[in-house]
mmCIF file of C-alpha atoms in Angstrom:
data_model
loop_
_atom_site.group_PDB
_atom_site.id
_atom_site.type_symbol
_atom_site.label_atom_id
_atom_site.label_comp_id
_atom_site.label_asym_id
_atom_site.label_seq_id
_atom_site.Cartn_x
_atom_site.Cartn_y
_atom_site.Cartn_z
ATOM 1 C CA GLY Y 1 -10.469 -8.213 25.147
ATOM 2 C CA GLN Y 2 -11.654 -8.115 21.606
ATOM 3 C CA SER Y 3 -11.149 -10.335 18.634
ATOM 4 C CA LEU Y 4 -12.151 -10.567 15.001
ATOM 5 C CA GLU Y 5 -11.697 -13.945 13.375
ATOM 6 C CA GLN Y 6 -11.541 -14.541 9.645
ATOM 7 C CA PRO Y 7 -9.865 -17.254 7.558
ATOM 8 C CA SER Y 8 -6.243 -16.559 6.771
ATOM 9 C CA GLU Y 9 -6.342 -17.717 3.153
ATOM 10 C CA VAL Y 10 -8.871 -18.485 0.468
ATOM 11 C CA THR Y 11 -8.217 -19.656 -3.087
ATOM 12 C CA ALA Y 12 -10.613 -19.653 -6.009
ATOM 13 C CA VAL Y 13 -10.727 -19.548 -9.794
ATOM 14 C CA GLU Y 14 -11.898 -16.801 -12.076
ATOM 15 C CA GLY Y 15 -15.656 -16.530 -12.326
ATOM 16 C CA ALA Y 16 -16.261 -18.309 -9.037
ATOM 17 C CA ILE Y 17 -18.024 -17.029 -5.910
ATOM 18 C CA VAL Y 18 -16.211 -16.711 -2.603
ATOM 19 C CA GLN Y 19 -17.508 -15.986 0.882
ATOM 20 C CA ILE Y 20 -15.199 -14.640 3.576
ATOM 21 C CA ASN Y 21 -16.606 -14.995 7.066
ATOM 22 C CA CYS Y 22 -15.907 -12.787 10.060
ATOM 23 C CA THR Y 23 -16.888 -13.413 13.642
ATOM 24 C CA TYR Y 24 -16.247 -10.723 16.182
ATOM 25 C CA GLN Y 25 -16.145 -10.252 19.908
ATOM 26 C CA THR Y 26 -15.774 -6.627 20.931
ATOM 27 C CA SER Y 27 -16.661 -4.411 23.866
ATOM 28 C CA GLY Y 28 -19.149 -2.398 21.905
ATOM 29 C CA PHE Y 29 -20.441 -2.611 18.376
ATOM 30 C CA TYR Y 30 -21.724 0.009 15.980
ATOM 31 C CA GLY Y 31 -21.076 -1.519 12.581
ATOM 32 C CA LEU Y 32 -18.935 -3.833 10.453
ATOM 33 C CA SER Y 33 -16.888 -2.675 7.491
ATOM 34 C CA TRP Y 34 -14.943 -4.529 4.832
ATOM 35 C CA TYR Y 35 -11.734 -3.297 3.212
ATOM 36 C CA GLN Y 36 -9.581 -4.548 0.371
ATOM 37 C CA GLN Y 37 -5.823 -4.107 0.352
ATOM 38 C CA HIS Y 38 -3.444 -4.946 -2.457
ATOM 39 C CA ASP Y 39 0.215 -5.559 -1.689
ATOM 40 C CA GLY Y 40 1.954 -2.311 -0.818
ATOM 41 C CA GLY Y 41 -1.235 -0.288 -1.031
ATOM 42 C CA ALA Y 42 -3.647 1.317 1.355
ATOM 43 C CA PRO Y 43 -6.944 -0.270 2.356
ATOM 44 C CA THR Y 44 -9.910 0.685 0.209
ATOM 45 C CA PHE Y 45 -13.466 0.658 1.449
ATOM 46 C CA LEU Y 46 -15.768 -2.051 0.107
ATOM 47 C CA SER Y 47 -18.876 -2.181 2.247
ATOM 48 C CA TYR Y 48 -20.489 -1.318 5.547
ATOM 49 C CA ASN Y 49 -23.255 -2.963 7.574
ATOM 50 C CA GLY Y 50 -24.817 -1.189 10.513
ATOM 51 C CA LEU Y 51 -28.011 -3.215 10.564
ATOM 52 C CA ASP Y 52 -28.726 -6.891 10.078
ATOM 53 C CA GLY Y 53 -29.073 -8.018 6.528
ATOM 54 C CA LEU Y 54 -27.429 -7.904 3.160
ATOM 55 C CA GLU Y 55 -25.815 -4.914 1.464
ATOM 56 C CA GLU Y 56 -25.067 -5.271 -2.231
ATOM 57 C CA THR Y 57 -22.578 -3.192 -4.195
ATOM 58 C CA GLY Y 58 -21.925 -4.533 -7.651
ATOM 59 C CA ARG Y 59 -20.047 -7.825 -7.482
ATOM 60 C CA PHE Y 60 -19.539 -7.490 -3.743
ATOM 61 C CA SER Y 61 -22.132 -8.070 -1.041
ATOM 62 C CA SER Y 62 -21.817 -8.001 2.715
ATOM 63 C CA PHE Y 63 -24.018 -9.511 5.384
ATOM 64 C CA LEU Y 64 -24.369 -8.891 9.087
ATOM 65 C CA SER Y 65 -26.089 -10.724 11.923
ATOM 66 C CA ARG Y 66 -25.664 -8.717 15.104
ATOM 67 C CA SER Y 67 -27.237 -11.419 17.252
ATOM 68 C CA ASP Y 68 -24.645 -13.936 16.021
ATOM 69 C CA SER Y 69 -21.754 -11.426 16.025
ATOM 70 C CA TYR Y 70 -21.116 -12.594 12.491
ATOM 71 C CA GLY Y 71 -20.739 -11.143 9.067
ATOM 72 C CA TYR Y 72 -19.457 -12.130 5.673
ATOM 73 C CA LEU Y 73 -18.233 -10.637 2.439
ATOM 74 C CA LEU Y 74 -19.417 -12.288 -0.747
ATOM 75 C CA LEU Y 75 -17.425 -11.776 -3.915
ATOM 76 C CA GLN Y 76 -19.040 -12.876 -7.170
ATOM 77 C CA GLU Y 77 -17.692 -13.317 -10.685
ATOM 78 C CA LEU Y 78 -14.172 -13.333 -9.381
ATOM 79 C CA GLN Y 79 -11.464 -11.681 -11.448
ATOM 80 C CA MET Y 80 -7.711 -11.941 -11.225
ATOM 81 C CA LYS Y 81 -7.572 -8.360 -9.963
ATOM 82 C CA ASP Y 82 -9.570 -9.430 -6.894
ATOM 83 C CA SER Y 83 -6.460 -11.186 -5.582
ATOM 84 C CA ALA Y 84 -5.746 -9.162 -2.453
ATOM 85 C CA SER Y 85 -6.149 -9.137 1.301
ATOM 86 C CA TYR Y 86 -9.611 -8.554 2.716
ATOM 87 C CA PHE Y 87 -10.182 -7.228 6.199
ATOM 88 C CA CYS Y 88 -13.291 -7.059 8.281
ATOM 89 C CA ALA Y 89 -13.271 -4.176 10.734
ATOM 90 C CA VAL Y 90 -15.541 -3.259 13.609
ATOM 91 C CA ILE Y 91 -16.544 0.267 14.495
ATOM 92 C CA LYS Y 92 -17.352 0.240 18.191
ATOM 93 C CA GLN Y 93 -18.903 3.692 18.298
ATOM 94 C CA ALA Y 94 -19.809 6.211 15.632
ATOM 95 C CA GLY Y 95 -16.828 8.303 14.647
ATOM 96 C CA THR Y 96 -14.253 6.062 16.289
ATOM 97 C CA ALA Y 97 -11.431 4.066 14.774
ATOM 98 C CA LEU Y 98 -11.698 0.757 13.014
ATOM 99 C CA ILE Y 99 -10.638 -2.410 14.781
ATOM 100 C CA PHE Y 100 -9.327 -4.733 12.096
ATOM 101 C CA GLY Y 101 -9.395 -8.485 11.779
ATOM 102 C CA LYS Y 102 -6.199 -10.282 10.784
ATOM 103 C CA GLY Y 103 -7.160 -10.347 7.156
ATOM 104 C CA THR Y 104 -7.880 -12.988 4.548
ATOM 105 C CA THR Y 105 -5.572 -13.412 1.579
ATOM 106 C CA LEU Y 106 -7.596 -14.227 -1.529
ATOM 107 C CA SER Y 107 -5.796 -15.775 -4.463
ATOM 108 C CA VAL Y 108 -7.688 -15.974 -7.740
ATOM 109 C CA SER Y 109 -6.280 -18.177 -10.475
ATOM 110 C CA SER Y 110 -7.240 -18.607 -14.097
ATOM 111 C CA GLY C 1 -15.079 9.831 -2.560
ATOM 112 C CA ALA C 2 -13.051 11.828 -0.077
ATOM 113 C CA VAL C 3 -9.281 11.961 -0.512
ATOM 114 C CA VAL C 4 -6.616 11.599 2.144
ATOM 115 C CA SER C 5 -2.979 12.164 1.283
ATOM 116 C CA GLN C 6 0.185 11.244 3.107
ATOM 117 C CA HIS C 7 3.719 12.522 2.782
ATOM 118 C CA PRO C 8 6.255 11.127 2.331
ATOM 119 C CA SER C 9 5.263 7.868 0.679
ATOM 120 C CA TRP C 10 8.504 6.292 1.821
ATOM 121 C CA VAL C 11 11.448 7.279 3.942
ATOM 122 C CA ILE C 12 14.753 5.712 4.914
ATOM 123 C CA CYS C 13 16.528 7.072 7.944
ATOM 124 C CA LYS C 14 19.358 6.264 10.287
ATOM 125 C CA SER C 15 18.740 4.869 13.733
ATOM 126 C CA GLY C 16 18.310 7.632 16.298
ATOM 127 C CA THR C 17 16.861 10.226 13.950
ATOM 128 C CA SER C 18 13.302 11.533 13.923
ATOM 129 C CA VAL C 19 10.865 11.280 11.053
ATOM 130 C CA LYS C 20 7.718 13.327 10.494
ATOM 131 C CA ILE C 21 4.783 11.947 8.488
ATOM 132 C CA GLU C 22 1.962 14.211 7.327
ATOM 133 C CA CYS C 23 -1.639 13.219 6.780
ATOM 134 C CA ARG C 24 -3.993 15.598 5.001
ATOM 135 C CA SER C 25 -7.673 15.471 4.188
ATOM 136 C CA LEU C 26 -7.854 17.170 0.807
ATOM 137 C CA ASP C 27 -11.546 17.823 0.251
ATOM 138 C CA PHE C 28 -13.106 17.629 3.664
ATOM 139 C CA GLN C 29 -12.430 18.692 7.206
ATOM 140 C CA ALA C 30 -11.580 16.064 9.786
ATOM 141 C CA THR C 31 -11.739 16.804 13.484
ATOM 142 C CA THR C 32 -10.512 13.275 14.074
ATOM 143 C CA MET C 33 -7.889 11.294 12.242
ATOM 144 C CA PHE C 34 -6.494 7.889 13.032
ATOM 145 C CA TRP C 35 -2.973 6.503 12.786
ATOM 146 C CA TYR C 36 -2.358 2.826 12.129
ATOM 147 C CA ARG C 37 0.771 0.724 11.786
ATOM 148 C CA GLN C 38 1.056 -2.396 9.673
ATOM 149 C CA PHE C 39 3.935 -4.860 9.759
ATOM 150 C CA PRO C 40 4.484 -7.158 6.744
ATOM 151 C CA LYS C 41 1.802 -9.785 6.299
ATOM 152 C CA GLN C 42 -0.062 -8.505 9.345
ATOM 153 C CA SER C 43 -3.183 -6.505 10.013
ATOM 154 C CA LEU C 44 -3.529 -2.802 10.671
ATOM 155 C CA MET C 45 -3.097 -1.921 14.318
ATOM 156 C CA LEU C 46 -4.516 1.309 15.647
ATOM 157 C CA MET C 47 -1.818 3.438 17.234
ATOM 158 C CA ALA C 48 -3.674 6.588 18.194
ATOM 159 C CA THR C 49 -6.613 8.858 17.593
ATOM 160 C CA SER C 50 -5.644 12.364 16.586
ATOM 161 C CA ASN C 51 -8.021 15.092 17.757
ATOM 162 C CA GLU C 52 -7.922 18.576 16.271
ATOM 163 C CA GLY C 53 -6.993 21.113 18.910
ATOM 164 C CA SER C 54 -6.453 18.637 21.704
ATOM 165 C CA LYS C 55 -4.186 15.817 22.772
ATOM 166 C CA ALA C 56 -4.111 12.565 20.914
ATOM 167 C CA THR C 57 -5.453 9.408 22.474
ATOM 168 C CA TYR C 58 -2.964 6.545 22.346
ATOM 169 C CA GLU C 59 -3.703 2.841 22.330
ATOM 170 C CA GLN C 60 -2.323 0.658 25.055
ATOM 171 C CA GLY C 61 1.302 -0.175 24.460
ATOM 172 C CA VAL C 62 2.009 2.777 22.162
ATOM 173 C CA GLU C 63 4.573 5.170 23.604
ATOM 174 C CA LYS C 64 3.199 8.696 23.367
ATOM 175 C CA ASP C 65 6.643 10.228 23.865
ATOM 176 C CA LYS C 66 8.022 8.236 20.969
ATOM 177 C CA PHE C 67 5.159 8.732 18.546
ATOM 178 C CA LEU C 68 4.276 12.407 18.726
ATOM 179 C CA ILE C 69 0.979 13.398 17.142
ATOM 180 C CA ASN C 70 -0.072 16.929 16.326
ATOM 181 C CA HIS C 71 -3.441 17.832 14.807
ATOM 182 C CA ALA C 72 -3.127 21.576 14.404
ATOM 183 C CA SER C 73 -5.805 22.107 11.777
ATOM 184 C CA LEU C 74 -8.939 20.457 10.470
ATOM 185 C CA THR C 75 -7.073 19.071 7.474
ATOM 186 C CA LEU C 76 -3.658 18.104 8.815
ATOM 187 C CA SER C 77 -2.341 15.631 11.343
ATOM 188 C CA THR C 78 1.331 14.786 11.755
ATOM 189 C CA LEU C 79 3.009 11.761 13.288
ATOM 190 C CA THR C 80 6.636 12.144 14.358
ATOM 191 C CA VAL C 81 8.585 9.014 15.118
ATOM 192 C CA THR C 82 11.276 10.199 17.504
ATOM 193 C CA SER C 83 14.623 8.479 17.917
ATOM 194 C CA ALA C 84 13.638 5.847 15.399
ATOM 195 C CA HIS C 85 15.057 2.338 15.680
ATOM 196 C CA PRO C 86 14.980 -0.575 13.231
ATOM 197 C CA GLU C 87 12.009 -2.121 15.047
ATOM 198 C CA ASP C 88 9.996 0.987 14.129
ATOM 199 C CA SER C 89 10.326 0.081 10.460
ATOM 200 C CA SER C 90 6.774 -0.405 9.281
ATOM 201 C CA PHE C 91 3.970 0.865 7.066
ATOM 202 C CA TYR C 92 2.233 3.823 8.705
ATOM 203 C CA ILE C 93 -1.250 4.669 7.470
ATOM 204 C CA CYS C 94 -3.629 7.420 8.475
ATOM 205 C CA SER C 95 -7.353 7.585 7.969
ATOM 206 C CA ALA C 96 -10.148 10.072 8.326
ATOM 207 C CA GLY C 97 -13.845 10.125 7.736
ATOM 208 C CA PRO C 98 -15.911 12.925 6.291
ATOM 209 C CA GLY C 99 -18.438 12.500 9.094
ATOM 210 C CA GLN C 100 -21.859 13.903 8.281
ATOM 211 C CA GLY C 101 -23.477 10.539 8.853
ATOM 212 C CA SER C 102 -20.972 8.588 6.789
ATOM 213 C CA ASN C 103 -19.352 5.567 8.382
ATOM 214 C CA GLU C 104 -16.728 5.259 5.696
ATOM 215 C CA GLN C 105 -13.120 5.822 6.630
ATOM 216 C CA PHE C 106 -10.753 6.969 3.901
ATOM 217 C CA PHE C 107 -7.173 5.897 4.114
ATOM 218 C CA GLY C 108 -4.075 7.705 3.003
ATOM 219 C CA PRO C 109 -1.688 5.857 0.682
ATOM 220 C CA GLY C 110 0.618 5.045 3.582
ATOM 221 C CA THR C 111 4.231 5.795 4.431
ATOM 222 C CA ARG C 112 6.819 3.047 4.409
ATOM 223 C CA LEU C 113 9.450 3.759 7.023
ATOM 224 C CA THR C 114 12.766 1.926 6.979
ATOM 225 C CA VAL C 115 15.175 2.586 9.821
ATOM 226 C CA LEU C 116 18.736 1.468 9.210
#
């Protein structure tokens, strides 16, 4: 089987830093992606890691350790608009579909 | 970034009818598109991989005769929910990637299906 584990909920205040962890167990691994989804909307791409290490894109960073089957999404300088669901997703082979984790609901308060 | 559209954005139908959902890649060609289903407060579950010019590949537990997929061109894939029932009510989302070394998948805006 395959599984992607991430916390179900995280709460934080504006301006804070939040880390959302993802551990995965899949029959094949090519890379780890992160997506954001607001209520009623479609997922939007945030970041991708194919190799170990940190990828930084503005306020968001993502990290991958292939040997630990572990990654995280780091959100800095949180804003109210960051309140959403965040999904980690594994790509098992290039060009194949995403296998999504169960998602983490982030609530940012003022 | 690349754009994927879906039509309709929402649909309400009676039990027993069929509903067709279109997924288009607007500014790139996609030999492969993916169809996902998302129930409220749950994750996206892959239903099938749509391959241009050939049969779709369905995930375990997804009835291929109920969820008909056609990928007749490099920019269009359709999902037809046949003989829909209330338990088929869900959010259906397609995705495609521009390929060419990119690992990013672009999602359509989704179609909310409600079966009465």
